[in-house]
Coordinates of C-alpha atoms and ligand atoms in Angstrom, one line a residue:
M1 CA -48.0 125.3 -16.4
G2 CA -51.0 123.6 -15.5
K3 CA -54.9 124.1 -15.3
F4 CA -56.4 125.4 -12.3
Y5 CA -60.5 125.3 -12.1
I6 CA -61.9 126.7 -8.8
T7 CA -65.3 127.1 -7.6
T8 CA -67.2 128.9 -5.0
P9 CA -70.5 128.0 -4.1
I10 CA -73.5 129.1 -6.2
Y11 CA -75.5 131.4 -3.6
Y12 CA -79.2 131.4 -3.1
I13 CA -81.0 134.6 -4.2
N14 CA -83.2 135.0 -1.6
S15 CA -81.1 137.3 0.2
V16 CA -78.8 139.6 -0.7
P17 CA -75.1 139.1 -0.6
H18 CA -73.2 139.5 2.8
I19 CA -69.5 139.4 3.9
G20 CA -69.7 135.7 4.7
H21 CA -70.3 135.0 0.7
A22 CA -67.7 138.0 0.1
Y23 CA -65.5 135.7 2.4
T24 CA -65.6 132.8 0.1
T25 CA -65.7 134.9 -3.2
V26 CA -62.8 136.8 -2.2
I27 CA -60.4 133.9 -1.5
A28 CA -61.3 132.0 -4.5
D29 CA -60.6 135.0 -6.4
A30 CA -57.2 135.6 -4.9
L31 CA -56.4 132.1 -5.5
A32 CA -57.6 132.4 -9.2
R33 CA -55.6 135.6 -9.6
W34 CA -52.5 134.0 -8.2
H35 CA -52.7 131.1 -10.7
R36 CA -53.2 133.5 -13.7
L37 CA -50.1 135.2 -12.3
R38 CA -48.2 131.7 -12.6
G39 CA -49.4 131.5 -16.0
D40 CA -51.8 128.6 -15.4
D41 CA -54.9 127.9 -17.6
V42 CA -57.1 129.3 -14.8
F43 CA -61.2 128.9 -15.0
F44 CA -62.8 130.5 -12.0
L45 CA -66.4 129.8 -11.6
T46 CA -69.1 131.5 -9.2
G47 CA -72.9 132.3 -9.9
L48 CA -76.2 131.9 -8.4
D49 CA -78.4 128.8 -7.3
E50 CA -81.8 130.2 -8.7
N51 CA -84.1 127.2 -8.4
S52 CA -84.6 126.8 -5.0
A53 CA -88.3 127.1 -3.6
K54 CA -86.7 130.1 -1.5
T55 CA -86.7 131.8 -4.8
L56 CA -90.1 131.4 -5.0
E57 CA -91.2 132.5 -1.7
A58 CA -88.8 135.6 -2.0
A59 CA -90.1 136.9 -5.0
K60 CA -93.9 136.4 -3.8
E61 CA -92.9 138.5 -0.5
R62 CA -91.5 141.1 -2.7
G63 CA -94.6 141.4 -5.0
F64 CA -92.9 140.0 -7.9
K65 CA -95.4 138.0 -9.8
D66 CA -92.9 137.2 -12.5
I67 CA -90.1 135.0 -10.5
Q68 CA -87.7 135.1 -13.4
A69 CA -87.8 138.8 -13.5
Y70 CA -87.0 138.8 -9.5
A71 CA -84.2 136.3 -10.2
D72 CA -83.0 138.5 -12.9
S73 CA -82.8 141.5 -10.4
M74 CA -80.7 139.7 -8.2
A75 CA -78.5 138.4 -10.3
N76 CA -77.7 142.0 -11.1
L77 CA -76.9 142.8 -7.4
W78 CA -74.9 140.0 -6.8
L79 CA -72.9 140.7 -10.1
S80 CA -72.4 144.2 -9.1
T81 CA -71.1 143.4 -5.7
W82 CA -68.5 141.0 -7.2
R83 CA -67.4 143.6 -9.6
L84 CA -67.1 146.2 -6.9
L85 CA -65.0 143.7 -5.0
E86 CA -62.4 143.3 -7.9
I87 CA -63.9 139.5 -8.5
S88 CA -62.3 138.0 -11.6
N89 CA -64.7 135.4 -12.2
D90 CA -64.4 133.7 -15.5
D91 CA -68.0 133.0 -15.8
F92 CA -71.2 133.3 -13.8
I93 CA -73.6 130.6 -13.9
R94 CA -77.3 130.9 -12.9
T95 CA -79.1 127.9 -12.5
T96 CA -82.2 129.1 -14.4
Q97 CA -79.9 129.1 -17.8
E98 CA -80.9 127.0 -20.3
R99 CA -77.3 125.6 -20.5
H100 CA -77.4 124.6 -17.0
R101 CA -80.9 123.0 -17.4
K102 CA -79.4 120.5 -20.3
N103 CA -76.3 119.6 -17.9
V104 CA -79.1 118.5 -15.3
I105 CA -81.1 116.6 -17.7
E106 CA -77.9 115.1 -18.9
L107 CA -76.4 113.9 -15.7
F108 CA -79.9 113.0 -14.2
E109 CA -80.4 110.7 -17.2
R110 CA -76.6 109.3 -16.9
I111 CA -77.1 108.3 -13.6
R112 CA -80.4 106.9 -14.0
S113 CA -78.8 104.7 -17.0
K114 CA -76.7 103.3 -14.4
G115 CA -79.6 102.2 -12.5
D116 CA -79.3 104.5 -9.6
I117 CA -82.0 106.3 -10.0
Y118 CA -85.2 104.5 -8.9
K119 CA -88.7 105.4 -7.9
G120 CA -89.9 105.2 -4.4
T121 CA -91.9 106.8 -1.7
Y122 CA -90.5 109.4 0.9
E123 CA -91.4 109.9 4.4
G124 CA -89.4 111.9 6.9
L125 CA -88.5 115.0 8.7
Y126 CA -87.9 117.6 5.8
C127 CA -86.2 121.1 6.7
E128 CA -87.1 123.6 4.0
G129 CA -84.3 126.0 4.9
C130 CA -82.1 123.4 4.1
E131 CA -84.4 121.7 1.5
A132 CA -83.0 118.3 2.7
Y133 CA -84.7 115.5 4.9
Y134 CA -83.1 115.0 8.1
T135 CA -83.1 112.2 10.8
E136 CA -84.3 112.3 14.3
A137 CA -80.2 111.9 15.2
D138 CA -79.5 115.1 12.9
L139 CA -81.6 117.6 14.5
I140 CA -81.0 119.5 18.3
D141 CA -84.0 119.9 20.7
G142 CA -85.8 118.3 17.3
K143 CA -85.0 121.3 15.7
C144 CA -82.5 121.8 12.5
P145 CA -79.0 122.7 13.5
L146 CA -78.7 125.5 10.9
H147 CA -81.9 126.9 10.7
L148 CA -83.1 126.1 14.6
T149 CA -86.7 125.5 13.0
R150 CA -88.9 122.3 13.5
P151 CA -88.7 120.2 10.2
K152 CA -91.8 119.1 9.1
W153 CA -93.4 115.6 8.2
L154 CA -93.3 115.1 4.6
K155 CA -94.4 112.1 2.5
E156 CA -94.1 112.0 -1.1
E157 CA -93.3 109.6 -4.3
N158 CA -90.2 110.8 -5.6
Y159 CA -87.1 109.5 -7.3
F160 CA -84.4 108.2 -5.4
F161 CA -80.6 108.0 -5.8
R162 CA -78.8 104.9 -4.5
L163 CA -76.3 106.6 -2.1
S164 CA -75.7 103.9 -0.1
K165 CA -74.1 101.9 -2.8
Y166 CA -71.0 104.6 -2.9
A167 CA -70.4 104.7 0.7
D168 CA -67.4 102.2 0.2
A169 CA -65.7 103.3 -2.9
L170 CA -66.2 107.2 -1.2
L171 CA -64.4 105.9 2.0
K172 CA -61.9 104.5 -0.3
H173 CA -61.1 107.6 -2.4
I174 CA -61.0 109.8 1.0
E175 CA -58.4 107.1 2.3
E176 CA -56.1 107.2 -0.8
N177 CA -56.4 111.0 -1.5
P178 CA -55.6 112.6 1.9
D179 CA -56.1 115.9 0.1
F180 CA -59.6 115.4 -1.2
I181 CA -61.3 116.8 1.9
Q182 CA -59.7 119.7 3.8
P183 CA -58.9 120.8 6.5
E184 CA -58.6 117.5 8.2
A185 CA -60.9 118.1 11.2
R186 CA -64.0 118.4 8.1
R187 CA -62.3 115.1 6.4
N188 CA -62.9 113.5 9.8
E189 CA -66.3 114.7 10.1
V190 CA -67.1 113.5 6.6
V191 CA -65.8 110.0 7.0
N192 CA -67.1 109.8 10.5
F193 CA -70.6 110.2 8.9
I194 CA -70.3 107.7 6.1
K195 CA -69.2 105.3 8.3
Q196 CA -72.5 105.6 10.3
G197 CA -74.0 104.2 6.8
L198 CA -75.3 106.1 4.1
K199 CA -79.5 106.0 3.1
D200 CA -80.6 106.4 -0.6
I201 CA -81.9 110.0 -0.7
S202 CA -84.7 111.5 -2.9
V203 CA -83.6 113.8 -5.6
T204 CA -86.9 115.1 -6.8
R205 CA -89.9 116.9 -5.2
Q206 CA -93.3 116.7 -5.9
N207 CA -95.9 119.8 -5.8
Q208 CA -93.5 122.6 -6.5
Q209 CA -93.7 125.2 -9.3
W210 CA -90.2 126.3 -9.5
G211 CA -87.1 124.3 -10.5
I212 CA -86.2 121.8 -13.1
D213 CA -88.8 119.6 -14.6
V214 CA -87.9 115.8 -14.6
P215 CA -87.8 114.9 -18.2
G216 CA -91.7 113.6 -19.0
E217 CA -92.9 114.3 -15.4
P218 CA -93.8 117.9 -14.8
G219 CA -95.2 117.0 -11.5
Q220 CA -91.6 116.2 -10.3
K221 CA -89.0 118.7 -10.0
I222 CA -85.5 117.8 -9.5
W223 CA -84.1 118.4 -6.0
V224 CA -82.7 121.9 -5.9
W225 CA -79.5 120.0 -4.5
F226 CA -79.2 117.6 -7.0
D227 CA -79.6 120.3 -9.6
A228 CA -77.2 123.0 -7.8
L229 CA -74.2 120.9 -7.6
I230 CA -74.1 120.0 -11.3
N231 CA -73.5 123.8 -12.0
Y232 CA -69.5 122.9 -11.4
L233 CA -69.8 120.8 -14.6
L234 CA -70.1 123.8 -16.9
P235 CA -66.8 124.2 -18.4
K236 CA -66.4 120.7 -19.3
K237 CA -62.9 121.0 -20.2
Y238 CA -61.7 122.4 -17.3
W239 CA -63.5 119.1 -15.4
P240 CA -62.2 118.0 -12.7
A241 CA -62.4 121.2 -10.6
D242 CA -58.9 121.3 -8.9
V243 CA -60.7 122.9 -6.0
H244 CA -64.4 123.7 -4.8
I245 CA -64.2 126.2 -1.8
I246 CA -67.1 126.1 0.2
A247 CA -67.8 126.5 4.2
K248 CA -68.6 123.9 6.5
D249 CA -72.3 124.1 6.4
I250 CA -72.6 122.6 3.1
I251 CA -69.9 119.4 3.2
R252 CA -72.0 116.9 3.2
F253 CA -73.5 117.8 -0.2
H254 CA -70.3 118.5 -1.7
C255 CA -68.3 115.7 0.1
I256 CA -70.9 112.8 0.0
I257 CA -73.7 113.3 -2.3
W258 CA -71.8 115.5 -5.3
P259 CA -68.8 112.6 -5.3
S260 CA -71.5 110.0 -5.6
M261 CA -73.2 111.2 -8.3
L262 CA -70.0 111.7 -10.2
L263 CA -68.9 108.1 -9.3
S264 CA -72.5 106.7 -10.7
A265 CA -72.0 108.8 -13.7
G266 CA -68.5 107.4 -14.2
L267 CA -67.0 111.0 -14.2
E268 CA -63.9 112.3 -12.3
L269 CA -63.8 113.5 -8.9
P270 CA -63.0 117.2 -7.8
K271 CA -59.4 117.1 -6.6
R272 CA -60.0 118.9 -3.6
I273 CA -62.7 120.2 -1.4
F274 CA -61.8 123.1 1.2
A275 CA -64.5 123.8 3.9
H276 CA -63.4 127.0 5.6
G277 CA -65.1 128.1 8.9
F278 CA -68.1 130.4 9.6
L279 CA -67.8 134.3 10.0
T280 CA -69.7 136.0 12.9
V281 CA -70.3 139.8 12.8
E282 CA -69.2 141.5 16.0
G283 CA -69.7 138.0 17.6
Q284 CA -72.8 137.2 16.4
K285 CA -74.4 134.7 13.6
I286 CA -75.2 136.5 10.5
S287 CA -79.0 136.7 9.9
K288 CA -81.4 139.0 8.7
S289 CA -83.7 139.0 11.8
L290 CA -80.5 139.9 14.0
G291 CA -80.3 142.5 11.3
N292 CA -76.5 142.3 11.1
V293 CA -76.1 141.8 7.5
I294 CA -73.7 143.7 6.3
D295 CA -73.6 144.8 2.8
P296 CA -70.1 144.1 1.0
A297 CA -71.0 147.1 -1.1
Y298 CA -70.9 149.4 1.9
L299 CA -67.6 148.4 3.2
V300 CA -66.1 148.9 -0.4
E301 CA -67.5 152.4 -0.4
K302 CA -66.1 153.1 2.9
Y303 CA -62.4 151.7 2.6
S304 CA -61.8 150.1 -1.1
A305 CA -62.1 146.9 -2.2
D306 CA -58.6 146.3 -1.5
V307 CA -58.8 147.0 2.2
V308 CA -62.0 144.7 2.3
R309 CA -60.2 142.0 0.6
Y310 CA -57.2 142.4 2.8
F311 CA -59.2 142.1 5.9
L312 CA -61.3 139.1 4.9
I313 CA -58.1 136.9 3.9
R314 CA -55.7 138.1 6.6
E315 CA -58.1 138.5 9.7
V316 CA -58.9 134.4 9.8
S317 CA -56.5 131.7 9.7
F318 CA -58.2 129.9 6.6
G319 CA -60.1 126.8 7.8
Q320 CA -61.1 128.2 11.2
D321 CA -64.0 130.2 12.3
G322 CA -63.6 134.3 12.8
N323 CA -65.1 137.3 13.4
F324 CA -66.0 140.4 11.4
S325 CA -66.1 143.8 13.2
E326 CA -65.3 147.4 11.5
A327 CA -62.9 148.0 14.4
S328 CA -60.6 145.6 13.4
L329 CA -60.8 146.0 10.2
E330 CA -59.9 149.8 10.8
A331 CA -57.0 148.7 13.1
R332 CA -55.6 146.3 10.8
L333 CA -56.1 149.3 8.0
N334 CA -54.1 151.8 10.2
D335 CA -51.6 149.3 11.9
E336 CA -50.9 147.4 9.0
L337 CA -51.9 148.8 5.6
A338 CA -50.9 152.3 6.1
D339 CA -48.3 152.0 9.0
I340 CA -46.4 148.9 7.5
L341 CA -46.7 148.3 4.0
G342 CA -47.6 151.8 3.1
N343 CA -44.8 153.6 4.9
F344 CA -42.1 151.2 3.9
V345 CA -43.2 151.6 0.2
H346 CA -43.9 155.2 0.9
R347 CA -40.4 155.7 2.6
V348 CA -38.4 153.9 -0.1
L349 CA -39.9 155.7 -3.0
T350 CA -39.8 159.2 -1.7
F351 CA -36.1 158.7 -1.0
I352 CA -35.4 157.7 -4.5
R353 CA -37.2 160.9 -5.8
D354 CA -35.5 163.2 -3.5
R355 CA -32.4 162.1 -3.2
F356 CA -31.6 159.9 -6.2
N357 CA -33.6 162.3 -8.7
S358 CA -36.2 159.2 -9.2
R359 CA -33.5 156.9 -10.8
V360 CA -32.5 153.5 -9.0
P361 CA -28.6 154.4 -7.4
E362 CA -25.5 152.1 -8.4
G363 CA -25.1 149.8 -5.7
K364 CA -24.5 146.2 -4.1
V365 CA -27.1 144.1 -3.3
D366 CA -27.4 142.9 0.3
R367 CA -27.0 139.2 -0.4
K368 CA -28.1 138.0 3.0
L369 CA -31.4 139.7 2.8
E370 CA -31.7 138.8 -0.9
E371 CA -31.5 135.0 0.2
E372 CA -33.7 135.6 3.3
I373 CA -36.7 137.3 1.3
L374 CA -36.5 134.6 -1.6
Q375 CA -37.0 132.0 0.8
R376 CA -39.9 133.5 2.2
V377 CA -41.3 134.0 -1.3
E378 CA -41.0 130.5 -1.8
K379 CA -42.9 129.7 1.4
I380 CA -45.5 132.1 0.2
E381 CA -46.0 130.1 -2.7
R382 CA -45.9 126.5 -0.9
L383 CA -48.7 128.2 1.3
L384 CA -50.6 129.3 -1.9
L385 CA -50.4 125.9 -3.3
E386 CA -51.7 124.4 -0.1
L387 CA -54.7 127.1 -0.1
K388 CA -53.1 128.6 3.0
V389 CA -54.3 131.8 1.8
S390 CA -54.2 134.0 5.4
Q391 CA -50.7 132.4 6.3
A392 CA -49.3 133.6 2.7
L393 CA -50.7 137.1 3.2
D394 CA -48.9 137.0 6.4
E395 CA -45.8 136.2 5.3
I396 CA -46.2 139.0 2.5
M397 CA -46.6 141.5 5.6
A398 CA -44.0 140.3 7.0
I399 CA -41.4 141.2 4.0
A400 CA -42.7 144.7 4.6
R401 CA -42.1 144.5 8.4
R402 CA -38.7 143.4 7.5
G403 CA -38.4 146.2 4.9
N404 CA -39.5 148.7 7.4
E405 CA -36.7 147.2 10.1
Y406 CA -33.9 147.2 7.4
F407 CA -34.4 150.8 6.3
Q408 CA -34.5 152.1 9.8
S409 CA -31.5 149.8 10.8
C410 CA -29.3 151.5 7.7
K411 CA -30.6 154.9 8.2
P412 CA -30.2 156.0 4.7
W413 CA -31.1 159.7 5.5
E414 CA -27.9 159.6 7.7
A415 CA -25.7 157.6 5.5
I416 CA -26.1 160.0 2.3
K417 CA -24.9 162.5 4.2
K418 CA -21.2 161.1 4.7
E419 CA -21.4 157.4 3.1
K420 CA -23.5 158.0 0.1
E421 CA -22.7 154.4 -1.0
K422 CA -24.1 152.8 2.0
A423 CA -27.3 154.6 1.4
A424 CA -27.3 153.6 -2.2
D425 CA -26.7 150.0 -1.6
C426 CA -29.6 149.9 1.2
I427 CA -32.1 151.8 -1.2
L428 CA -31.3 149.4 -4.2
S429 CA -32.0 146.1 -1.7
C430 CA -35.2 148.0 -0.5
V431 CA -36.6 149.0 -3.8
N432 CA -36.5 145.4 -4.7
L433 CA -38.2 144.6 -1.8
V434 CA -40.8 146.8 -2.6
K435 CA -41.2 145.2 -6.2
I436 CA -41.4 141.9 -4.5
L437 CA -44.2 143.2 -2.3
C438 CA -46.0 144.6 -5.4
V439 CA -46.0 141.5 -7.3
S440 CA -47.1 139.3 -4.5
L441 CA -49.6 141.3 -3.6
T442 CA -51.3 141.4 -6.7
P443 CA -53.9 138.7 -6.2
F444 CA -54.7 139.7 -2.9
M445 CA -55.4 143.9 -3.7
P446 CA -55.1 144.0 -7.2
E447 CA -55.9 148.0 -7.1
A448 CA -53.2 148.7 -4.7
A449 CA -50.6 146.4 -6.5
A450 CA -51.3 148.2 -9.8
K451 CA -51.1 151.5 -8.4
L452 CA -47.8 150.5 -6.9
A453 CA -46.6 148.9 -10.2
K454 CA -47.0 152.5 -11.6
Q455 CA -44.9 154.3 -9.0
L456 CA -42.3 151.5 -9.3
A457 CA -42.6 152.0 -13.0
I458 CA -42.9 148.2 -13.8
E459 CA -45.5 145.8 -15.4
V460 CA -46.4 142.7 -13.2
K461 CA -46.6 139.9 -15.8
H462 CA -45.7 137.0 -13.8
W463 CA -45.2 135.7 -10.3
N464 CA -41.7 134.6 -11.4
Q465 CA -41.0 138.3 -10.7
A466 CA -41.2 138.1 -7.3
K467 CA -38.3 135.7 -7.1
A468 CA -35.7 137.9 -8.1
F469 CA -34.0 140.9 -7.2
D470 CA -34.2 142.0 -10.9
I471 CA -35.1 146.2 -10.2
R472 CA -31.1 147.2 -11.3
P473 CA -29.4 150.7 -10.8
G474 CA -30.6 153.4 -13.4
H475 CA -33.9 152.3 -13.3
V476 CA -36.5 155.6 -13.5
I477 CA -39.7 155.1 -11.0
G478 CA -42.8 156.8 -11.4
E479 CA -44.4 159.5 -9.1
P480 CA -44.9 158.2 -5.3
V481 CA -48.5 158.1 -4.1
A482 CA -49.5 157.1 -0.5
L483 CA -51.2 153.9 -1.1
F484 CA -53.4 153.5 2.3
A485 CA -54.7 156.7 3.8
K486 CA -54.8 156.3 7.3
L487 CA -58.1 156.6 9.2
K488 CA -58.4 159.0 12.0
K489 CA -59.1 156.9 15.3
A490 CA -62.5 157.2 16.1
E491 CA -63.1 159.5 18.8
G492 CA -64.1 157.8 22.1
P493 CA -67.6 157.4 22.5
K494 CA -67.9 159.8 25.2
E495 CA -66.9 162.4 22.3
K496 CA -69.3 161.6 19.9
L497 CA -72.2 161.0 22.3
I498 CA -74.5 164.3 23.2
S499 CA -75.8 164.9 26.9
I500 CA -79.7 165.2 27.0
E501 CA -79.0 168.9 28.1
E502 CA -77.6 169.5 25.0
F503 CA -80.5 167.5 22.9
G504 CA -82.8 169.8 25.3
K505 CA -81.5 173.1 23.5
L506 CA -83.4 171.9 20.6
D507 CA -87.1 173.2 20.5
I508 CA -88.9 170.5 18.6
R509 CA -92.3 171.0 18.3
I510 CA -95.4 169.6 16.3
G511 CA -97.0 171.9 14.0
R512 CA -100.3 171.9 12.1
V513 CA -99.9 172.8 8.2
L514 CA -102.8 175.5 7.6
A515 CA -101.7 176.7 4.1
A516 CA -99.0 175.5 1.5
E517 CA -97.9 177.0 -1.8
R518 CA -95.2 176.7 -4.0
V519 CA -92.2 179.3 -4.0
P520 CA -92.6 181.0 -7.3
K521 CA -89.6 179.9 -9.5
S522 CA -88.4 177.2 -7.4
K523 CA -88.5 173.5 -8.4
K524 CA -87.9 172.5 -4.8
L525 CA -89.3 174.6 -2.2
L526 CA -92.3 175.2 -0.6
K527 CA -94.1 177.9 1.4
L528 CA -95.9 176.6 4.6
E529 CA -98.2 178.5 7.1
V530 CA -97.8 176.4 10.3
D531 CA -99.8 176.7 13.5
L532 CA -97.3 176.3 16.4
G533 CA -99.8 176.5 19.2
R534 CA -98.9 180.0 20.7
E535 CA -98.0 181.4 17.5
K536 CA -98.4 180.9 13.6
R537 CA -94.9 180.2 11.4
T538 CA -93.8 180.3 8.3
L539 CA -91.7 177.5 6.9
V540 CA -89.6 176.8 3.8
A541 CA -89.3 173.5 3.1
G542 CA -87.3 171.4 0.3
I543 CA -90.0 169.1 -0.5
A544 CA -91.6 170.1 -3.6
E545 CA -90.5 167.4 -5.4
K546 CA -92.2 164.9 -3.5
Y547 CA -95.3 166.6 -2.3
A548 CA -97.9 168.8 -3.7
P549 CA -99.1 171.8 -1.5
E550 CA -102.4 170.1 -0.9
D551 CA -100.9 166.9 -0.1
L552 CA -99.7 168.9 3.1
V553 CA -102.5 171.0 4.5
G554 CA -103.9 169.6 7.7
K555 CA -100.8 167.7 8.3
N556 CA -99.4 167.5 11.6
I557 CA -95.5 167.9 11.0
V558 CA -92.3 168.1 13.2
V559 CA -90.5 171.5 13.4
L560 CA -87.2 172.5 14.8
A561 CA -88.7 176.0 16.1
N562 CA -85.6 177.7 17.5
L563 CA -83.3 177.7 14.3
E564 CA -82.0 181.1 13.2
P565 CA -84.4 182.3 10.7
A566 CA -83.0 182.3 7.2
K567 CA -84.1 183.4 3.6
L568 CA -84.8 180.9 0.9
M569 CA -85.5 182.2 -2.4
G570 CA -86.8 185.5 -1.2
V571 CA -89.0 184.1 1.6
T572 CA -88.0 184.1 5.4
S573 CA -88.2 180.6 7.1
E574 CA -88.9 180.9 10.3
G575 CA -87.7 177.3 11.5
M576 CA -87.3 173.9 9.9
L577 CA -89.6 171.0 8.8
L578 CA -88.0 167.7 9.7
A579 CA -87.9 164.7 7.0
A580 CA -86.0 161.8 6.4
E581 CA -84.1 161.1 3.3
D582 CA -83.6 158.0 1.4
E583 CA -82.7 157.1 -2.3
A584 CA -86.4 157.3 -3.3
G585 CA -86.5 161.0 -1.9
V586 CA -87.6 162.6 1.2
S587 CA -90.2 161.6 3.7
I588 CA -91.6 164.2 6.2
L589 CA -92.1 163.2 9.5
V590 CA -95.6 163.3 11.0
T591 CA -97.5 162.1 14.3
D592 CA -99.5 159.1 14.2
R593 CA -102.8 161.1 15.5
P594 CA -103.4 164.6 15.2
V595 CA -101.3 165.9 18.2
K596 CA -101.9 169.3 19.5
P597 CA -100.0 172.1 17.8
G598 CA -97.2 173.2 19.9
S599 CA -96.6 170.0 21.7
K600 CA -92.8 169.5 22.4
V601 CA -90.9 166.7 21.0
R602 CA -88.7 165.1 23.1
Ligands
MSP1 N1 -77.0 127.5 -2.8 C1 -76.2 126.5 -2.0 C2 -75.0 126.4 -2.5 C3 -75.0 125.4 -3.3 S1 -73.3 124.7 -4.3 C4 -73.9 124.0 -5.2 C5 -76.3 127.4 -0.5 N2 -75.9 129.0 -0.7 S2 -75.5 129.9 0.7 O1 -76.3 131.5 0.0 O2 -76.4 129.7 1.5 O3 -74.3 130.0 0.6 C6 -73.6 129.0 1.4 C7 -72.1 129.4 1.5 O4 -71.8 131.0 1.4 C8 -71.2 129.0 2.4 O5 -70.9 127.7 2.3 C9 -70.2 129.9 2.5 O6 -69.3 129.9 1.3 C10 -71.0 131.2 2.1 N3 -71.2 131.8 3.7 C11 -72.6 132.1 4.1 N4 -72.3 132.5 5.0 C12 -71.4 132.6 5.7 C13 -70.8 132.8 7.0 N5 -71.3 133.2 7.9 N6 -69.1 132.7 7.1 C14 -68.5 132.4 6.0 N7 -69.1 131.8 4.9 C15 -70.3 132.1 4.7 O7 -75.7 127.1 0.3

């Protein structure tokens, strides 16, 4: 088998990972896992683009003086997210690493020695978000089409890269290698752009404090994109990459600048660049300011890594734009993973356990079914070679659907009463379908597939196991367990909401703390004497780990006044102090001016 080197973009660390990043990374991971299963020598690289001016800004914003310490903390966060999502990358590159700096300098010098880097003055419109210069024609209403901000006019003395020199060679390469840029729409976009003519680009920046120095000229930093693209050269023995997976936002960097740099340096070009579409969240662009950045870790905790992986790959036809919504994720979990896949697998395995004492029965395989399924597996293989991941997963689910139909049509639970052989034939074919599902799902949902392999009592070692009905009579299976728990249908919004009358039942009032002391022998509890306007009350609150008694006296707190009294460590609490809680502990609610004690909160 061959080598397979696959990459994702290296992500900026000014923000946290969201499902857009997870989308690219999960897809690259499924492809990497599939090639490993085929026996290919795989290298899967992902990592972080840390030398951006955005890093410096974000670090300062968050009060870090040590920028590298900020970068390290973000690297931990990104890595832990990828671990949660079962990402099986072989290396994790960070552009602040010395090994990367060395590669960058080496390539810069190599291109310079070819006469393709020269000094000049640059003047133009610069988008700080993209860290790139634009021409008027690139802008929409004078704004950067990606960041919707007005670029600044910048004039600098920089080093330039002779991009213009490579336009013809690049066009020729794209023409001769129709798979080089995919999908086709993106390829056409790139071709049209090159045909309009390429200008040389500045590849260094003046007056920047963060980034890689141009050798011998500390006043000049290497442009972050020139620097970042070189990350792909890290595993030298695997170059050229078999595929760079990116999204459509960064095709010009990957399909024009990067190949031109490589042509200049005399290195091979990547074999394929696949630019997928963009995900929205509930129909909107993912953005910090819209507050719709979904943390993949939250989704993994709620639904499991496999369900999130399945949804991301399955929901959007790879290459198209798509939308993320938790409601559609839940629908796919219930309707596809639980009802189709989980149901089929569980019916077959429990039947073997209950009716055949966990032993696959003697019988005859349905040859027609076998042929049909093996053809489907061939199709899955073809689709995966063409990077059509969502379609491949769809085809796998079609096998599960076919399995359910088959099981349903031969009714083994009835046949077993009169025609035991018929039931045995059916089950022998079905258990082979379950095995094929197990093998073919391994790259997509590694945890569920491993669970299933255990139930089947098989070891998944090679993709070829998906190409045979080789579970034989007599094979003893393990204990069947449900693979996916179905979520209860979310209650309609009416049932979840409460009426204003219901809210009115809560008597919430402002209280002023008159005195406070620790409850003896308790680490957590404080006893408060509170003025509630017409009356004084004693409250017991579990806030002693965060507040000293003297911090509270005189404060206006919020009290649920009509709560049944309760005794805590021997002290009766006549109401409840309201507080919020997060990882940092509790925080009491207070009013922002000294409201009169006893005032009602509505
Ligand atoms: N640092 C550069 C890439 C340098 S690669 C040499 C960068 N970083 S980024 O953090 O902005 O990541 C961009 C990539 O993240 C996209 O190309 C895509 O892979 C992924 N996505 C970010 N938002 C996305 C969506 N909303 N939808 C799908 N993918 C998204 O650009």
